[in-house]
Coordinates of C-alpha atoms in Angstrom, one line a residue:
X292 CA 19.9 -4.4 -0.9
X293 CA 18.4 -1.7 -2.6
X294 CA 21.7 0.3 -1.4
X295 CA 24.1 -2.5 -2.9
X296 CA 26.5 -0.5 -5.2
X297 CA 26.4 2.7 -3.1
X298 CA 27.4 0.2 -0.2
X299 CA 30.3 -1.1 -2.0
X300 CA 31.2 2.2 -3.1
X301 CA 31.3 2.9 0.9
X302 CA 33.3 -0.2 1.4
X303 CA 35.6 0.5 -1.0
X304 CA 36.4 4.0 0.2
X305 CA 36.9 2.7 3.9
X306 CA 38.9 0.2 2.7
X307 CA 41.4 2.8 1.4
X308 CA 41.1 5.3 4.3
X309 CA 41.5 2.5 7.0
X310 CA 44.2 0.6 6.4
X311 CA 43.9 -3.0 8.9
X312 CA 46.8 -3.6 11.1
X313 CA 47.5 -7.7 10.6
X314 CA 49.0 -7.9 14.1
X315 CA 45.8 -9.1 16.3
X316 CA 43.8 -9.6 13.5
X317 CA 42.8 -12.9 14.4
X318 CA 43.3 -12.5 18.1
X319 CA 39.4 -14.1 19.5
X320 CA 37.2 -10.7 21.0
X321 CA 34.5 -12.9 22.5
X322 CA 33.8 -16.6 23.2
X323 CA 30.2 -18.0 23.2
X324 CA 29.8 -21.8 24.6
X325 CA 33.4 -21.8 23.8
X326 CA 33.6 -20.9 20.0
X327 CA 35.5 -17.5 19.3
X328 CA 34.9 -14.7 17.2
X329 CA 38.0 -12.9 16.2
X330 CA 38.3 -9.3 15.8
X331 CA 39.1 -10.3 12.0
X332 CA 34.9 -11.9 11.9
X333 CA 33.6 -8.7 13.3
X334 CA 35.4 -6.3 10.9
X335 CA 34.4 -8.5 8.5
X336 CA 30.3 -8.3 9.4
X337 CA 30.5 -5.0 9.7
X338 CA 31.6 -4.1 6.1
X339 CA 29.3 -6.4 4.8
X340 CA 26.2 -5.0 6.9
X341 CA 27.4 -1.9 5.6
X342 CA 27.7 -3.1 2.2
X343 CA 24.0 -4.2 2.5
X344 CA 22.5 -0.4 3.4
X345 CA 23.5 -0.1 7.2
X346 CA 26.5 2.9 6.3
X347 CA 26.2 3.5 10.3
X348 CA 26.9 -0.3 11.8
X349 CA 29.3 0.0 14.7
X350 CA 31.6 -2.9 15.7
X351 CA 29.4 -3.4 18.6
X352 CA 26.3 -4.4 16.6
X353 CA 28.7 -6.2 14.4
X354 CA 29.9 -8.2 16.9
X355 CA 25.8 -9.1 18.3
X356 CA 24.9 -9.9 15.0
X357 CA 27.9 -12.7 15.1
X358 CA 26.7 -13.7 18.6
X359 CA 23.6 -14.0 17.5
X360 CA 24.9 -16.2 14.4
X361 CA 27.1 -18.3 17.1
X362 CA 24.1 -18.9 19.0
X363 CA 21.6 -19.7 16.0
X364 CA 24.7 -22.6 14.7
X365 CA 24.5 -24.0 17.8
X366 CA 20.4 -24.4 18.4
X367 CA 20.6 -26.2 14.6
X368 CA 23.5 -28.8 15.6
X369 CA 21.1 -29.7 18.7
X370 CA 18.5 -30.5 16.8
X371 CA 21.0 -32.3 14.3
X372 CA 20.4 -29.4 11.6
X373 CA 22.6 -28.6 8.7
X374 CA 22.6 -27.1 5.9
X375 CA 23.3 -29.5 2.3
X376 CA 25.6 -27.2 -0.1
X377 CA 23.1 -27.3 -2.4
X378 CA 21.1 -26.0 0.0
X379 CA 23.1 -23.1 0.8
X380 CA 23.5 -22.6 -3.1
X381 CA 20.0 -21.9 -3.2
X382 CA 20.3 -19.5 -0.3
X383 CA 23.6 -17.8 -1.7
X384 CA 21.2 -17.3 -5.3
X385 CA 18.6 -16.1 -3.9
X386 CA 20.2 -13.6 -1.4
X387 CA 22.2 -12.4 -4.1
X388 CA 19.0 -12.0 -6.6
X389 CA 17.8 -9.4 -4.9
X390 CA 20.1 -7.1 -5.6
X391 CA 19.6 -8.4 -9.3
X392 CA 23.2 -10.6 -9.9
X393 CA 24.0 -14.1 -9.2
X394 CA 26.0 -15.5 -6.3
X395 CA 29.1 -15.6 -8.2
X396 CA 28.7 -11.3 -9.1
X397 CA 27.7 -11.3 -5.5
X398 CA 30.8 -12.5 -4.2
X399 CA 33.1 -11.0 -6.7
X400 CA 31.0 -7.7 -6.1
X401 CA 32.0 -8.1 -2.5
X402 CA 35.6 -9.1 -2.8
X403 CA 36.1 -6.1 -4.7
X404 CA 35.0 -3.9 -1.7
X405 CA 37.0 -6.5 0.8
X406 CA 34.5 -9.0 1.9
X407 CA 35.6 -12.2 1.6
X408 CA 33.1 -15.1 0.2
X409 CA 33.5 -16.7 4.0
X410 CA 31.4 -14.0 5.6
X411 CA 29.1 -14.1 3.2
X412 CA 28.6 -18.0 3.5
X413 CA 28.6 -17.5 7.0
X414 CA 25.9 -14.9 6.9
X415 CA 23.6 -17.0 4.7
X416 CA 24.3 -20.4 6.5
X417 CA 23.0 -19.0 9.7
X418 CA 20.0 -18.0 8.4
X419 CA 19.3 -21.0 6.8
X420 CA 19.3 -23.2 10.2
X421 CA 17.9 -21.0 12.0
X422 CA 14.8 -21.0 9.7
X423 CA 15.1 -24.5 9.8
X424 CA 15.1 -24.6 13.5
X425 CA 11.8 -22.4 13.9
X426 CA 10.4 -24.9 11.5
X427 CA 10.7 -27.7 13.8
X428 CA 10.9 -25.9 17.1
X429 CA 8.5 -23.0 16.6
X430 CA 5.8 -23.4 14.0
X431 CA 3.9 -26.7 15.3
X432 CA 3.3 -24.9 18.6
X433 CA 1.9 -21.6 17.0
X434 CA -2.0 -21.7 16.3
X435 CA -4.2 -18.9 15.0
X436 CA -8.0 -19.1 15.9
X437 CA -10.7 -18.0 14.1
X438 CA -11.8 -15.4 16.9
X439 CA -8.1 -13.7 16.7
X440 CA -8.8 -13.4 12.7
X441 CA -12.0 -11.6 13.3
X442 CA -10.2 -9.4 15.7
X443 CA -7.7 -8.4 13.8
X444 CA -10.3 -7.6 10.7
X445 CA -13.0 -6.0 12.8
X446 CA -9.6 -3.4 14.0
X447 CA -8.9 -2.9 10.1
X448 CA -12.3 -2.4 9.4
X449 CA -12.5 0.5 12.1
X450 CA -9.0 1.8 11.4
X451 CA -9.3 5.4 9.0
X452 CA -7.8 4.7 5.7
X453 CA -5.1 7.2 5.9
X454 CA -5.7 10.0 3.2
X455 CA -3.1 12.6 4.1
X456 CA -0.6 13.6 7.0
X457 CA 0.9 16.3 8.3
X458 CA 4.8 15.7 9.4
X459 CA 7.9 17.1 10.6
X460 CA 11.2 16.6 9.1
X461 CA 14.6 16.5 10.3
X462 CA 18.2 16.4 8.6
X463 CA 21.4 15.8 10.0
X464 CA 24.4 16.2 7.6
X465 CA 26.6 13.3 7.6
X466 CA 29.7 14.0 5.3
X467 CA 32.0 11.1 4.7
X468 CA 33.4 10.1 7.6
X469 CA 31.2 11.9 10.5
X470 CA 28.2 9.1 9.3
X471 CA 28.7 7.5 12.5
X472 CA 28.2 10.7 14.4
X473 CA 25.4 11.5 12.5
X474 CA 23.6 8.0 13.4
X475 CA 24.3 8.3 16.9
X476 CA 22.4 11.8 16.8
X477 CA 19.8 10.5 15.0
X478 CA 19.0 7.4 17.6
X479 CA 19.5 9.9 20.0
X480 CA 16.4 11.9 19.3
X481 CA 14.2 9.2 18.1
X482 CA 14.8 7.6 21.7
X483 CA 13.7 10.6 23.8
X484 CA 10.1 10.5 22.9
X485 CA 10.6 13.9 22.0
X486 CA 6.7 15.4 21.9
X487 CA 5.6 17.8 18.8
X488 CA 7.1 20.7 20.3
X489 CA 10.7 19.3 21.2
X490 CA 10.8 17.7 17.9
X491 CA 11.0 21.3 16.6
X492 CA 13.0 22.7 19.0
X493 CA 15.5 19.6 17.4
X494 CA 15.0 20.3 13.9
X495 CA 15.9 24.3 14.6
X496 CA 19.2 23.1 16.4
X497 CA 20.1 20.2 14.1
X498 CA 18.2 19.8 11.1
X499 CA 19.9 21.3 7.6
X500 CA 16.8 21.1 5.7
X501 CA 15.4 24.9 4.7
X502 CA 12.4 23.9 6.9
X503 CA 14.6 24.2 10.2
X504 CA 13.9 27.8 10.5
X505 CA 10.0 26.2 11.0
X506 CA 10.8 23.5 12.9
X507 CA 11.0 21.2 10.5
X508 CA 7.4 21.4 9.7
X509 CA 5.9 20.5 6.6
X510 CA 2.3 21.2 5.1
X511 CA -0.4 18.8 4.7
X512 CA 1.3 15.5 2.5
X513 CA -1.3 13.2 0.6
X514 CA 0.0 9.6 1.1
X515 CA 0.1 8.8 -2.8
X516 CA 2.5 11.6 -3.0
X517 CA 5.1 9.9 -0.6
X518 CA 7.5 8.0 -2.0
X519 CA 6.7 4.2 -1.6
X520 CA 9.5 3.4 0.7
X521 CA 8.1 5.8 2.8
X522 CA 4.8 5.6 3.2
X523 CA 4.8 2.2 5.1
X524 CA 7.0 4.0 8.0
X525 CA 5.0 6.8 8.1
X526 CA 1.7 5.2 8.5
X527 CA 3.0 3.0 11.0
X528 CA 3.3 6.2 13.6
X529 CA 0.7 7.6 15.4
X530 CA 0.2 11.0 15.8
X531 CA 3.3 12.5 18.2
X532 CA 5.7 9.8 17.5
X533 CA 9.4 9.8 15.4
X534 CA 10.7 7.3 12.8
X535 CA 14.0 5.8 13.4
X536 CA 17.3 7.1 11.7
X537 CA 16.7 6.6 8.4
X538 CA 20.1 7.0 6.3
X539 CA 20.3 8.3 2.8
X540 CA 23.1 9.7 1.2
X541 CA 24.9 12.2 2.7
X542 CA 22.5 12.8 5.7
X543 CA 20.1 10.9 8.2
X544 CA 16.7 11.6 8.4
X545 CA 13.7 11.5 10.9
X546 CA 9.8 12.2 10.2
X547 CA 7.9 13.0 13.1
X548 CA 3.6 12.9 12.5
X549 CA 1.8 15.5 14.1
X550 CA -1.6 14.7 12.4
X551 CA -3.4 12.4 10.4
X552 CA -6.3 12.4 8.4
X553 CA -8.8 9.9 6.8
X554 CA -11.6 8.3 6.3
X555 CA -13.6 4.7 7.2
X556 CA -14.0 1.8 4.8
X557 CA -17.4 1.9 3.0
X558 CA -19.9 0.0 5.4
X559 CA -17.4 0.0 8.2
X560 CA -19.9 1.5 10.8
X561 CA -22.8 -1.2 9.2
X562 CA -23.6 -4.6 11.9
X563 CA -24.6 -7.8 11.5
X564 CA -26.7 -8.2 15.1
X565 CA -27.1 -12.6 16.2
X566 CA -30.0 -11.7 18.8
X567 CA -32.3 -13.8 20.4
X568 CA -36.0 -13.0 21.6
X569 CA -38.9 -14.8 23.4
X570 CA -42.4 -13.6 24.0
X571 CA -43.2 -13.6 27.4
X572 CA -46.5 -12.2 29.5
X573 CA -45.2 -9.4 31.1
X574 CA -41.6 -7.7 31.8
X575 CA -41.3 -9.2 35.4
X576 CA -41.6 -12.8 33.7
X577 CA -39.0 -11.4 31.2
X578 CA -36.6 -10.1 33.8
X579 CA -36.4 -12.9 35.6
X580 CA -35.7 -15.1 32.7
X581 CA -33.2 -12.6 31.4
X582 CA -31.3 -12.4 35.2
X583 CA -31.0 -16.8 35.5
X584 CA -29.8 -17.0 31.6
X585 CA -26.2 -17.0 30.9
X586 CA -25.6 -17.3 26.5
X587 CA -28.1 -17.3 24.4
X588 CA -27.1 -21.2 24.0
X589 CA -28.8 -21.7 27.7
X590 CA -31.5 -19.5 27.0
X591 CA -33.0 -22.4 25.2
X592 CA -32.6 -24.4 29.0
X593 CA -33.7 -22.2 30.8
X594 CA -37.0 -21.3 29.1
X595 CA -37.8 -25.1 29.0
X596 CA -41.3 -25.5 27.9
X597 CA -41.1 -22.8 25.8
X598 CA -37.6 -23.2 24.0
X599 CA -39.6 -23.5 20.8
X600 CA -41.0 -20.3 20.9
X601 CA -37.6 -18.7 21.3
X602 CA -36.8 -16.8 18.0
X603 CA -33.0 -16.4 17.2
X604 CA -32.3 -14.3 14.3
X605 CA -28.8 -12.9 12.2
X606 CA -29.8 -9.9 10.5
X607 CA -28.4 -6.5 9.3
X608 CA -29.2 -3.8 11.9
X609 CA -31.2 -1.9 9.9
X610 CA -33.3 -5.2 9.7
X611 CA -33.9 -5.1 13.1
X612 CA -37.8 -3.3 14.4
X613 CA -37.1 -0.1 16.0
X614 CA -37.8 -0.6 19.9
X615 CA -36.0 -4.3 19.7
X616 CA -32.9 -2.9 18.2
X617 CA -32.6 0.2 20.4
X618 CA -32.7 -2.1 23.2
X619 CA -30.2 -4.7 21.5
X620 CA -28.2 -1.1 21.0
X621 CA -27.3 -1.1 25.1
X622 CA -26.6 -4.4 25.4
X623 CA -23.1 -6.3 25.3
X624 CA -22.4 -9.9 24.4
X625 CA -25.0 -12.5 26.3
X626 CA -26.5 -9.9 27.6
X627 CA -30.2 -9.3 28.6
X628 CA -32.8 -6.7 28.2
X629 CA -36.6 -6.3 28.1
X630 CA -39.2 -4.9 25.4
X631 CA -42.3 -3.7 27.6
X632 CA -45.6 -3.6 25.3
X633 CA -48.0 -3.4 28.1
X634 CA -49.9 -6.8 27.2
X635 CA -46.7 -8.5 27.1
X636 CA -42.8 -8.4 26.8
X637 CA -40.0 -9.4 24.7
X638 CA -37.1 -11.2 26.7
X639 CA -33.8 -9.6 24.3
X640 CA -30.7 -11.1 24.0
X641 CA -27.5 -9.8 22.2
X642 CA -25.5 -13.4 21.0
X643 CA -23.2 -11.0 18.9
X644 CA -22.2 -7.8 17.2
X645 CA -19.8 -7.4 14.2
X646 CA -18.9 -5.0 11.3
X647 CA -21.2 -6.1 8.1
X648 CA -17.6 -6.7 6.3
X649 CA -16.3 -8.6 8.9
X650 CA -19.4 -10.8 8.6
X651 CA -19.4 -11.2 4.9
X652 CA -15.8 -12.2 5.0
X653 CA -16.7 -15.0 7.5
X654 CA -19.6 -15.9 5.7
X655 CA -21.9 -15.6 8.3
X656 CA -25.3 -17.0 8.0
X657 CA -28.4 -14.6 8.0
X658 CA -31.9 -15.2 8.6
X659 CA -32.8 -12.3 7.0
X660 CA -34.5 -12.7 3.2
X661 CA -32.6 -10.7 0.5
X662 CA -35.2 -7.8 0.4
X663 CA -34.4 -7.6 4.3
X664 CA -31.6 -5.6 3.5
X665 CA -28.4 -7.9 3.7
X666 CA -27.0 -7.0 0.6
X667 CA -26.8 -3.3 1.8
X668 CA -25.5 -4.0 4.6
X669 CA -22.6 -6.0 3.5
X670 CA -20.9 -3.6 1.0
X671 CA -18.0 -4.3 -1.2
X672 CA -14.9 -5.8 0.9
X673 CA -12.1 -5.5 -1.5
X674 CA -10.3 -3.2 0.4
X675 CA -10.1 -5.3 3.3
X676 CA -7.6 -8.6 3.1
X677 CA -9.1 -12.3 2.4
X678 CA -8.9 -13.8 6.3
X679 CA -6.5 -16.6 4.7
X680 CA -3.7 -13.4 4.3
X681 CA -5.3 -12.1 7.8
X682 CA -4.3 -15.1 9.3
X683 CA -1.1 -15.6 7.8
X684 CA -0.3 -11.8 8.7
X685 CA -1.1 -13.1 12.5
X686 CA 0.9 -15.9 12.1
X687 CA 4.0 -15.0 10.7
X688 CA 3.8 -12.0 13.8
X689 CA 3.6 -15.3 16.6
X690 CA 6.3 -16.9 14.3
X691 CA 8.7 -13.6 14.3
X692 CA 8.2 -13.0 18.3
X693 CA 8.5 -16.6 18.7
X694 CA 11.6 -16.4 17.3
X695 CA 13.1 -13.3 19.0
X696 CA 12.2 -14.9 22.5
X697 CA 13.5 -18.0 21.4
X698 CA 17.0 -16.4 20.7
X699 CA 16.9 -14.0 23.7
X700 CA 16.4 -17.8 25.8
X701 CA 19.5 -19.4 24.0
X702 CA 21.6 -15.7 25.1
X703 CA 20.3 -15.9 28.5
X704 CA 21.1 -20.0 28.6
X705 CA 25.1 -19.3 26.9
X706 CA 28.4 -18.6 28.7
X707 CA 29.4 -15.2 26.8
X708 CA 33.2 -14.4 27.8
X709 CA 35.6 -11.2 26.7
X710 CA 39.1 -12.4 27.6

């Protein structure tokens, strides 16, 4: 949307270049399940996807998107879905609000450029079902568990904060009426994988940016310096991968990341250690505890008699004594180890192991007193997201890919026919 009026200025100058033969105009192009799309419907689509920032849309994609529409309609009427007109007044509104008018300037905004209000109803109407039908269908099913929130912070937590980068660029010139061609190149080279070293040998041959003669190679960028649009593509990469087309005005571009640089959260390499110990006579009494115990949970079985004695403990690692917490160091989840002090032995058992911020944000429970050290060891987390957006992040990824493979089902499951 944030291409609106240079789309319709696009529109508007296709529209005068390409004049549309009536005869055929309605003549069907594909049936799904029996309900046609004319060639009239595609054209259609693919003026208003271009209309909407996609300069580059072929007929082709026009024509999936319908499909895809056809196929959404359908998976709403079996579920006895459909959409009130106030309902898809709303939808109209808000759609059009975001390129700042109202549905009426939206549709007279399109007419103008030769969209009639149908497609855009159409275009709306389908995703208001469909959202409707993931509601019902999808949602109930997806769950999010605790342990997969954790996961996802403990990865943040040990992820660099991206400070600066060091990319490649490459510009293909795409004067009115070669955009197409341009696009096409474009996907072209961000679908060969092309390593640091091809990318360059592409820019030389293709780019018209005054970097070519480099290889399209820029110096080190900071991230505040990139626009915001940007940044969220280019931190996406990892090092040795290419954006996708992107298409600006007059030209299509593709970044390629050869480096990155940055630095960890404060307290990111700080634990919180849940170990468990029990004083025993000697190491071979601790060994063979340690080698019949299975969680620290049936440590407490299996030392029977002495299950009181057994001291469980969640501290900060730096709370830890020195020869328990070097052990604790090798050992991974329920595992067991032995302190040897000659006279007697400590049977040691690692229950857990995570980041300090990760802990904090779960509100994990220490036994540790406040001159222990916790406080230090759980530094600041604003940096990090609350787990409530964590877990909606998670969920809305299930609910998107839940989606997709829902619609890819319904494609595979409809009778699609070309005459």
């Amino acid at each position: 949307m944030r291409h609106f009026l240079s789309g319709l200025a696009l529109a508007a100058t296709l529209a005068a270049s390409t004049p549309v033969l009536a005869q055929g105009l309605f003549q069907p192009v594909v049936y799904i399940n029996n309900a046609a799309i004319t060639r009239y419907e595609v054209q259609q689509r693919q003026k208003f996807m271009q209309i909407l920032g996609a300069p580059g849309t072929t007929e082709q994609e026009a024509q999936q998107a319908l499909i895809d529409d056809r196929l959404r309609n359908h998976a709403a009427r079996q579920l006895g879905i459909v959409p009130t007109e106030q309902g898809l007044q709303n939808g109209l509104e808000e759609f059009a609000s975001r390129a700042g008018l109202s549905a009426a300037e939206f549709t007279a905004a399109l007419e103008n450029a030769g969209v009639e209000p149908q497609a855009y109803r159409d275009f709306v109407s389908a995703g208001l079902v469909w959202r409707s039908v993931i509601r019902e269908r999808v949602v109930p099913r997806i769950k999010v568990s605790d342990a997969e929130v954790d996961q996802e912070l403990r990865r943040q937590v040990e992820t660099p904060i991206l400070s600066r980068v060091l990319i490649s660029e490459l510009i293909i010139p795409a004067p009115p009426g070669q955009e197409q061609q341009a696009l096409n190149l474009g996907r072209q080279i961000a679908g060969a994988n092309l390593s640091s070293d091809q990318f360059e040998d592409a820019a030389r041959q293709y780019s018209a940016a005054e970097s070519a003669q480099s290889g399209g190679r820029l110096a080190w960028v900071n991230i505040d310096n990139l626009p915001p649009s940007l940044r969220p593509i280019i931190t996406a990469l990892q090092p040795g991968q290419t954006t996708q087309p992107l298409t600006v005005e007059g030209a299509v571009v593709l970044f390629h990341l050869r480096d990155s640089q940055g630095t960890l959260r404060p307290g990111a390499t700080d634990q919180v250690i849940d170990y468990a110990t029990l004083r025993l006579p000697s190491a071979a009494d601790a060994a063979t505890l340690g080698a019949r115990t299975r969680s620290c949970d049936d440590l407490y079985i299996q030392a029977g008699t002495q299950a009181g004695q057994v001291r469980r403990q969640t501290v900060p690692q730096g709370a830890i004594p020195t020869l328990v917490a070097q052990r604790l160091a090798t050992l991974d989840r329920d595992e067991t180890g032995v302190v040897d002090y000659g006279n007697a032995a400590d049977l040691v058992m690692l229950c857990s192991r995570q980041p300090a911020l990760v802990a904090d944000m779960a509100e994990v429970p220490t036994t540790a007193l406040p001159e222990d050290g916790v406080e230090a060891a759980v530094p600041n987390a604003d940096a990090l997201p609350t787990r409530e957006a964590v877990r909606d992040e998670i969920f809305n990824r299930k609910a998107n890919a839940a989606a997709e493979a829902y619609l890819a089902e319904l494609r595979a499951d409809a009778i699609i026919r070309r005459p």
